[in-house]
């Protein structure tokens, strides 16, 4: 039972570099989400998707892009990394909105 | 913008004490969830409350949803070191979840 899998677990980026955080789920969930969590804080929604081909902005979308070409995968792209993007990133999925959200283990990103 | 404020932000108590954590919003939510997060892990769902005034119990944890569905509380009886973690409330809308600011609980043996 893999659930939600995120890769990589850790990454250090230099300012201006780009990278893609990978997220895949094997529960056939329609809804997927990307959150960021700053130290000691709650989670802020970056982007979400209600199905393949459909994405929408959350609370803090600036500096990020997403795509949802399949039900299973929901990658998050950082184009020009900035120190303000240093955070822990969580991907989550749910069957429909309002039901239990299942989270991955997170990607700890540091931008230097 | 929907906001969920949790209080207190930090709580350090002795094993066996009782505590209550609050989650407040100016917005109405169709349901509210409580998650617990341990270091290095993603949040894990504890409970979902749906009906205004609803009370749910999970062993030593009691969750209540406010009558107006804008606030919630989590009460822990006889806290144990295993209860240590970050407690997050989340307002569930049709398409997304808005998370609260979190309460970091430490229970000392």
mmCIF file of C-alpha atoms in Angstrom:
data_model
loop_
_atom_site.group_PDB
_atom_site.id
_atom_site.type_symbol
_atom_site.label_atom_id
_atom_site.label_comp_id
_atom_site.label_asym_id
_atom_site.label_seq_id
_atom_site.Cartn_x
_atom_site.Cartn_y
_atom_site.Cartn_z
ATOM 1 C CA UNK A 1 0.000 0.000 0.000
ATOM 2 C CA UNK A 2 2.139 2.892 -1.276
ATOM 3 C CA UNK A 3 -0.498 5.649 -0.943
ATOM 4 C CA UNK A 4 1.045 9.023 -1.872
ATOM 5 C CA UNK A 5 4.707 8.958 -2.870
ATOM 6 C CA UNK A 6 6.866 12.060 -3.153
ATOM 7 C CA UNK A 7 10.348 12.361 -4.582
ATOM 8 C CA UNK A 8 12.922 13.552 -3.767
ATOM 9 C CA UNK A 9 12.823 13.605 0.035
ATOM 10 C CA UNK A 10 15.512 16.283 0.305
ATOM 11 C CA UNK A 11 16.959 18.786 -2.158
ATOM 12 C CA UNK A 12 19.227 21.809 -2.053
ATOM 13 C CA UNK A 13 18.875 24.301 -4.898
ATOM 14 C CA UNK A 14 20.822 27.386 -5.781
ATOM 15 C CA UNK A 15 18.959 30.644 -6.381
ATOM 16 C CA UNK A 16 17.616 30.735 -9.927
ATOM 17 C CA UNK A 17 17.715 26.980 -10.512
ATOM 18 C CA UNK A 18 14.610 25.041 -11.419
ATOM 19 C CA UNK A 19 13.301 21.666 -10.369
ATOM 20 C CA UNK A 20 10.246 19.452 -10.369
ATOM 21 C CA UNK A 21 8.856 17.820 -7.260
ATOM 22 C CA UNK A 22 7.220 14.536 -8.144
ATOM 23 C CA UNK A 23 4.018 13.196 -6.606
ATOM 24 C CA UNK A 24 2.169 10.019 -7.478
ATOM 25 C CA UNK A 25 -0.759 8.259 -5.817
ATOM 26 C CA UNK A 26 -2.059 4.728 -6.332
ATOM 27 C CA UNK A 27 -5.496 5.121 -4.730
ATOM 28 C CA UNK A 28 -7.247 6.323 -7.895
ATOM 29 C CA UNK A 29 -8.142 9.567 -6.155
ATOM 30 C CA UNK A 30 -9.572 12.367 -8.247
ATOM 31 C CA UNK A 31 -8.367 15.249 -6.101
ATOM 32 C CA UNK A 32 -4.730 16.123 -5.544
ATOM 33 C CA UNK A 33 -3.060 18.996 -3.700
ATOM 34 C CA UNK A 34 0.270 20.653 -3.121
ATOM 35 C CA UNK A 35 0.946 22.369 0.199
ATOM 36 C CA UNK A 36 3.988 24.052 1.662
ATOM 37 C CA UNK A 37 4.763 24.091 5.355
ATOM 38 C CA UNK A 38 7.160 26.615 6.815
ATOM 39 C CA UNK A 39 8.913 25.771 10.118
ATOM 40 C CA UNK A 40 6.476 25.327 13.002
ATOM 41 C CA UNK A 41 3.530 26.460 10.907
ATOM 42 C CA UNK A 42 0.414 25.051 9.308
ATOM 43 C CA UNK A 43 0.048 24.169 5.644
ATOM 44 C CA UNK A 44 -0.619 26.633 2.856
ATOM 45 C CA UNK A 45 -2.260 25.444 -0.357
ATOM 46 C CA UNK A 46 -0.213 26.087 -3.503
ATOM 47 C CA UNK A 47 -2.244 24.375 -6.247
ATOM 48 C CA UNK A 48 -4.885 21.723 -6.455
ATOM 49 C CA UNK A 49 -6.484 19.526 -9.090
ATOM 50 C CA UNK A 50 -9.930 17.933 -9.211
ATOM 51 C CA UNK A 51 -9.063 15.577 -12.056
ATOM 52 C CA UNK A 52 -6.745 14.957 -14.974
ATOM 53 C CA UNK A 53 -6.362 18.091 -17.067
ATOM 54 C CA UNK A 54 -7.860 20.402 -14.420
ATOM 55 C CA UNK A 55 -5.784 22.526 -12.053
ATOM 56 C CA UNK A 56 -6.433 25.643 -10.015
ATOM 57 C CA UNK A 57 -4.517 28.062 -7.814
ATOM 58 C CA UNK A 58 -4.515 27.894 -4.055
ATOM 59 C CA UNK A 59 -3.451 30.490 -1.488
ATOM 60 C CA UNK A 60 0.238 30.845 -2.497
ATOM 61 C CA UNK A 61 0.693 29.905 -6.203
ATOM 62 C CA UNK A 62 3.300 32.505 -7.204
ATOM 63 C CA UNK A 63 6.591 30.972 -8.322
ATOM 64 C CA UNK A 64 5.087 27.525 -8.954
ATOM 65 C CA UNK A 65 3.434 25.636 -11.779
ATOM 66 C CA UNK A 66 1.614 22.321 -11.947
ATOM 67 C CA UNK A 67 0.208 19.917 -14.488
ATOM 68 C CA UNK A 68 -2.106 16.917 -14.211
ATOM 69 C CA UNK A 69 -1.885 14.749 -17.300
ATOM 70 C CA UNK A 70 -2.887 11.531 -15.491
ATOM 71 C CA UNK A 71 -4.990 10.657 -12.451
ATOM 72 C CA UNK A 72 -1.910 9.301 -10.665
ATOM 73 C CA UNK A 73 0.648 12.087 -11.106
ATOM 74 C CA UNK A 74 0.698 15.721 -10.012
ATOM 75 C CA UNK A 75 4.169 17.265 -10.375
ATOM 76 C CA UNK A 76 5.036 20.696 -8.959
ATOM 77 C CA UNK A 77 7.484 22.839 -10.900
ATOM 78 C CA UNK A 78 9.690 25.604 -9.497
ATOM 79 C CA UNK A 79 11.098 27.672 -12.358
ATOM 80 C CA UNK A 80 13.383 30.225 -10.686
ATOM 81 C CA UNK A 81 14.097 29.122 -7.145
ATOM 82 C CA UNK A 82 14.199 31.837 -4.493
ATOM 83 C CA UNK A 83 15.171 31.639 -0.783
ATOM 84 C CA UNK A 84 11.517 32.326 0.110
ATOM 85 C CA UNK A 85 10.680 28.917 -1.375
ATOM 86 C CA UNK A 86 12.709 27.119 1.282
ATOM 87 C CA UNK A 87 10.085 24.953 2.913
ATOM 88 C CA UNK A 88 8.718 21.440 3.264
ATOM 89 C CA UNK A 89 6.376 20.532 0.442
ATOM 90 C CA UNK A 90 3.545 18.041 0.892
ATOM 91 C CA UNK A 91 1.471 16.407 -1.770
ATOM 92 C CA UNK A 92 -1.925 15.008 -0.803
ATOM 93 C CA UNK A 93 -4.867 13.286 -2.443
ATOM 94 C CA UNK A 94 -8.501 12.599 -1.639
ATOM 95 C CA UNK A 95 -11.325 10.743 -3.298
ATOM 96 C CA UNK A 96 -13.483 13.867 -3.396
ATOM 97 C CA UNK A 97 -13.290 17.216 -1.656
ATOM 98 C CA UNK A 98 -14.029 17.118 2.064
ATOM 99 C CA UNK A 99 -13.146 13.487 2.607
ATOM 100 C CA UNK A 100 -9.947 12.245 4.221
ATOM 101 C CA UNK A 101 -6.813 13.670 2.654
ATOM 102 C CA UNK A 102 -3.825 11.348 2.442
ATOM 103 C CA UNK A 103 -0.412 12.945 2.549
ATOM 104 C CA UNK A 104 3.006 11.996 1.286
ATOM 105 C CA UNK A 105 6.048 12.173 3.539
ATOM 106 C CA UNK A 106 7.137 15.519 2.182
ATOM 107 C CA UNK A 107 10.051 17.033 0.279
ATOM 108 C CA UNK A 108 12.381 19.264 2.278
ATOM 109 C CA UNK A 109 13.682 21.953 -0.068
ATOM 110 C CA UNK A 110 16.406 24.452 0.762
ATOM 111 C CA UNK A 111 17.252 27.307 -1.614
ATOM 112 C CA UNK A 112 20.648 28.900 -1.037
ATOM 113 C CA UNK B 1 -9.675 34.637 2.155
ATOM 114 C CA UNK B 2 -10.648 31.907 4.568
ATOM 115 C CA UNK B 3 -8.462 31.756 7.676
ATOM 116 C CA UNK B 4 -8.320 29.279 10.513
ATOM 117 C CA UNK B 5 -6.628 30.437 13.697
ATOM 118 C CA UNK B 6 -5.550 27.890 16.266
ATOM 119 C CA UNK B 7 -4.729 28.524 19.891
ATOM 120 C CA UNK B 8 -2.563 28.073 21.714
ATOM 121 C CA UNK B 9 0.317 27.978 19.245
ATOM 122 C CA UNK B 10 2.510 25.994 21.645
ATOM 123 C CA UNK B 11 1.641 23.886 24.652
ATOM 124 C CA UNK B 12 3.958 21.989 26.985
ATOM 125 C CA UNK B 13 2.309 19.966 29.726
ATOM 126 C CA UNK B 14 3.024 17.130 32.116
ATOM 127 C CA UNK B 15 1.798 13.601 31.512
ATOM 128 C CA UNK B 16 -1.681 13.121 32.986
ATOM 129 C CA UNK B 17 -2.852 16.716 32.517
ATOM 130 C CA UNK B 18 -5.868 17.695 30.439
ATOM 131 C CA UNK B 19 -5.762 20.253 27.631
ATOM 132 C CA UNK B 20 -7.955 21.929 25.044
ATOM 133 C CA UNK B 21 -6.933 23.250 21.646
ATOM 134 C CA UNK B 22 -9.107 25.700 19.742
ATOM 135 C CA UNK B 23 -9.674 26.329 16.059
ATOM 136 C CA UNK B 24 -11.557 29.483 15.042
ATOM 137 C CA UNK B 25 -12.639 31.000 11.756
ATOM 138 C CA UNK B 26 -14.828 33.801 10.473
ATOM 139 C CA UNK B 27 -16.009 31.476 7.689
ATOM 140 C CA UNK B 28 -18.499 28.646 7.719
ATOM 141 C CA UNK B 29 -17.205 25.256 6.635
ATOM 142 C CA UNK B 30 -19.192 22.279 5.412
ATOM 143 C CA UNK B 31 -16.988 20.084 7.567
ATOM 144 C CA UNK B 32 -13.902 20.391 9.697
ATOM 145 C CA UNK B 33 -11.107 17.925 10.154
ATOM 146 C CA UNK B 34 -8.384 17.451 12.739
ATOM 147 C CA UNK B 35 -5.016 16.039 11.753
ATOM 148 C CA UNK B 36 -1.944 15.128 13.769
ATOM 149 C CA UNK B 37 1.528 15.455 12.325
ATOM 150 C CA UNK B 38 4.694 13.906 13.708
ATOM 151 C CA UNK B 39 8.209 15.126 12.805
ATOM 152 C CA UNK B 40 9.275 14.135 9.313
ATOM 153 C CA UNK B 41 5.834 12.859 8.381
ATOM 154 C CA UNK B 42 2.759 14.161 6.645
ATOM 155 C CA UNK B 43 -0.429 14.921 8.604
ATOM 156 C CA UNK B 44 -2.716 12.003 9.430
ATOM 157 C CA UNK B 45 -6.462 12.403 9.854
ATOM 158 C CA UNK B 46 -7.870 12.005 13.375
ATOM 159 C CA UNK B 47 -11.520 12.924 12.845
ATOM 160 C CA UNK B 48 -14.022 14.735 10.628
ATOM 161 C CA UNK B 49 -16.944 16.663 12.125
ATOM 162 C CA UNK B 50 -19.812 17.635 9.882
ATOM 163 C CA UNK B 51 -22.845 18.750 11.854
ATOM 164 C CA UNK B 52 -22.993 21.953 13.935
ATOM 165 C CA UNK B 53 -22.754 21.022 17.616
ATOM 166 C CA UNK B 54 -21.419 17.570 16.832
ATOM 167 C CA UNK B 55 -19.198 15.877 19.400
ATOM 168 C CA UNK B 56 -16.969 12.942 18.527
ATOM 169 C CA UNK B 57 -14.784 10.912 20.835
ATOM 170 C CA UNK B 58 -11.671 8.992 19.905
ATOM 171 C CA UNK B 59 -10.382 7.265 23.058
ATOM 172 C CA UNK B 60 -9.012 10.150 25.188
ATOM 173 C CA UNK B 61 -9.634 12.766 22.491
ATOM 174 C CA UNK B 62 -12.929 14.668 22.276
ATOM 175 C CA UNK B 63 -13.714 16.839 19.256
ATOM 176 C CA UNK B 64 -16.506 19.375 19.059
ATOM 177 C CA UNK B 65 -17.805 21.365 16.097
ATOM 178 C CA UNK B 66 -19.333 24.737 16.925
ATOM 179 C CA UNK B 67 -23.053 25.268 16.413
ATOM 180 C CA UNK B 68 -22.386 27.795 13.639
ATOM 181 C CA UNK B 69 -19.765 25.528 12.017
ATOM 182 C CA UNK B 70 -17.101 28.224 12.297
ATOM 183 C CA UNK B 71 -15.058 26.811 15.168
ATOM 184 C CA UNK B 72 -13.955 23.584 16.748
ATOM 185 C CA UNK B 73 -12.134 22.312 19.792
ATOM 186 C CA UNK B 74 -10.009 19.300 20.628
ATOM 187 C CA UNK B 75 -9.851 18.177 24.242
ATOM 188 C CA UNK B 76 -7.316 15.597 25.406
ATOM 189 C CA UNK B 77 -7.852 13.878 28.728
ATOM 190 C CA UNK B 78 -4.880 12.546 30.703
ATOM 191 C CA UNK B 79 -2.312 13.423 28.053
ATOM 192 C CA UNK B 80 0.467 10.945 27.350
ATOM 193 C CA UNK B 81 3.909 11.441 25.766
ATOM 194 C CA UNK B 82 2.593 9.647 22.687
ATOM 195 C CA UNK B 83 0.195 12.568 22.144
ATOM 196 C CA UNK B 84 3.153 14.833 21.343
ATOM 197 C CA UNK B 85 2.907 16.342 17.875
ATOM 198 C CA UNK B 86 1.523 19.145 15.741
ATOM 199 C CA UNK B 87 -2.270 19.290 15.727
ATOM 200 C CA UNK B 88 -3.859 20.879 12.669
ATOM 201 C CA UNK B 89 -7.462 21.722 12.006
ATOM 202 C CA UNK B 90 -8.609 21.948 8.413
ATOM 203 C CA UNK B 91 -11.757 23.463 6.970
ATOM 204 C CA UNK B 92 -13.018 21.305 4.144
ATOM 205 C CA UNK B 93 -14.678 22.995 1.200
ATOM 206 C CA UNK B 94 -16.020 21.491 -1.993
ATOM 207 C CA UNK B 95 -12.643 21.275 -3.674
ATOM 208 C CA UNK B 96 -9.955 21.988 -1.114
ATOM 209 C CA UNK B 97 -8.852 22.090 2.497
ATOM 210 C CA UNK B 98 -7.732 25.207 4.315
ATOM 211 C CA UNK B 99 -5.426 24.385 7.200
ATOM 212 C CA UNK B 100 -5.114 26.182 10.492
ATOM 213 C CA UNK B 101 -1.949 27.644 11.926
ATOM 214 C CA UNK B 102 -1.296 24.572 14.086
ATOM 215 C CA UNK B 103 -0.803 23.801 17.784
ATOM 216 C CA UNK B 104 2.457 22.174 18.757
ATOM 217 C CA UNK B 105 1.916 19.947 21.777
ATOM 218 C CA UNK B 106 4.653 18.457 23.924
ATOM 219 C CA UNK B 107 3.742 16.074 26.707
ATOM 220 C CA UNK B 108 6.498 15.521 29.242
ATOM 221 C CA UNK B 109 6.870 12.188 31.042
#
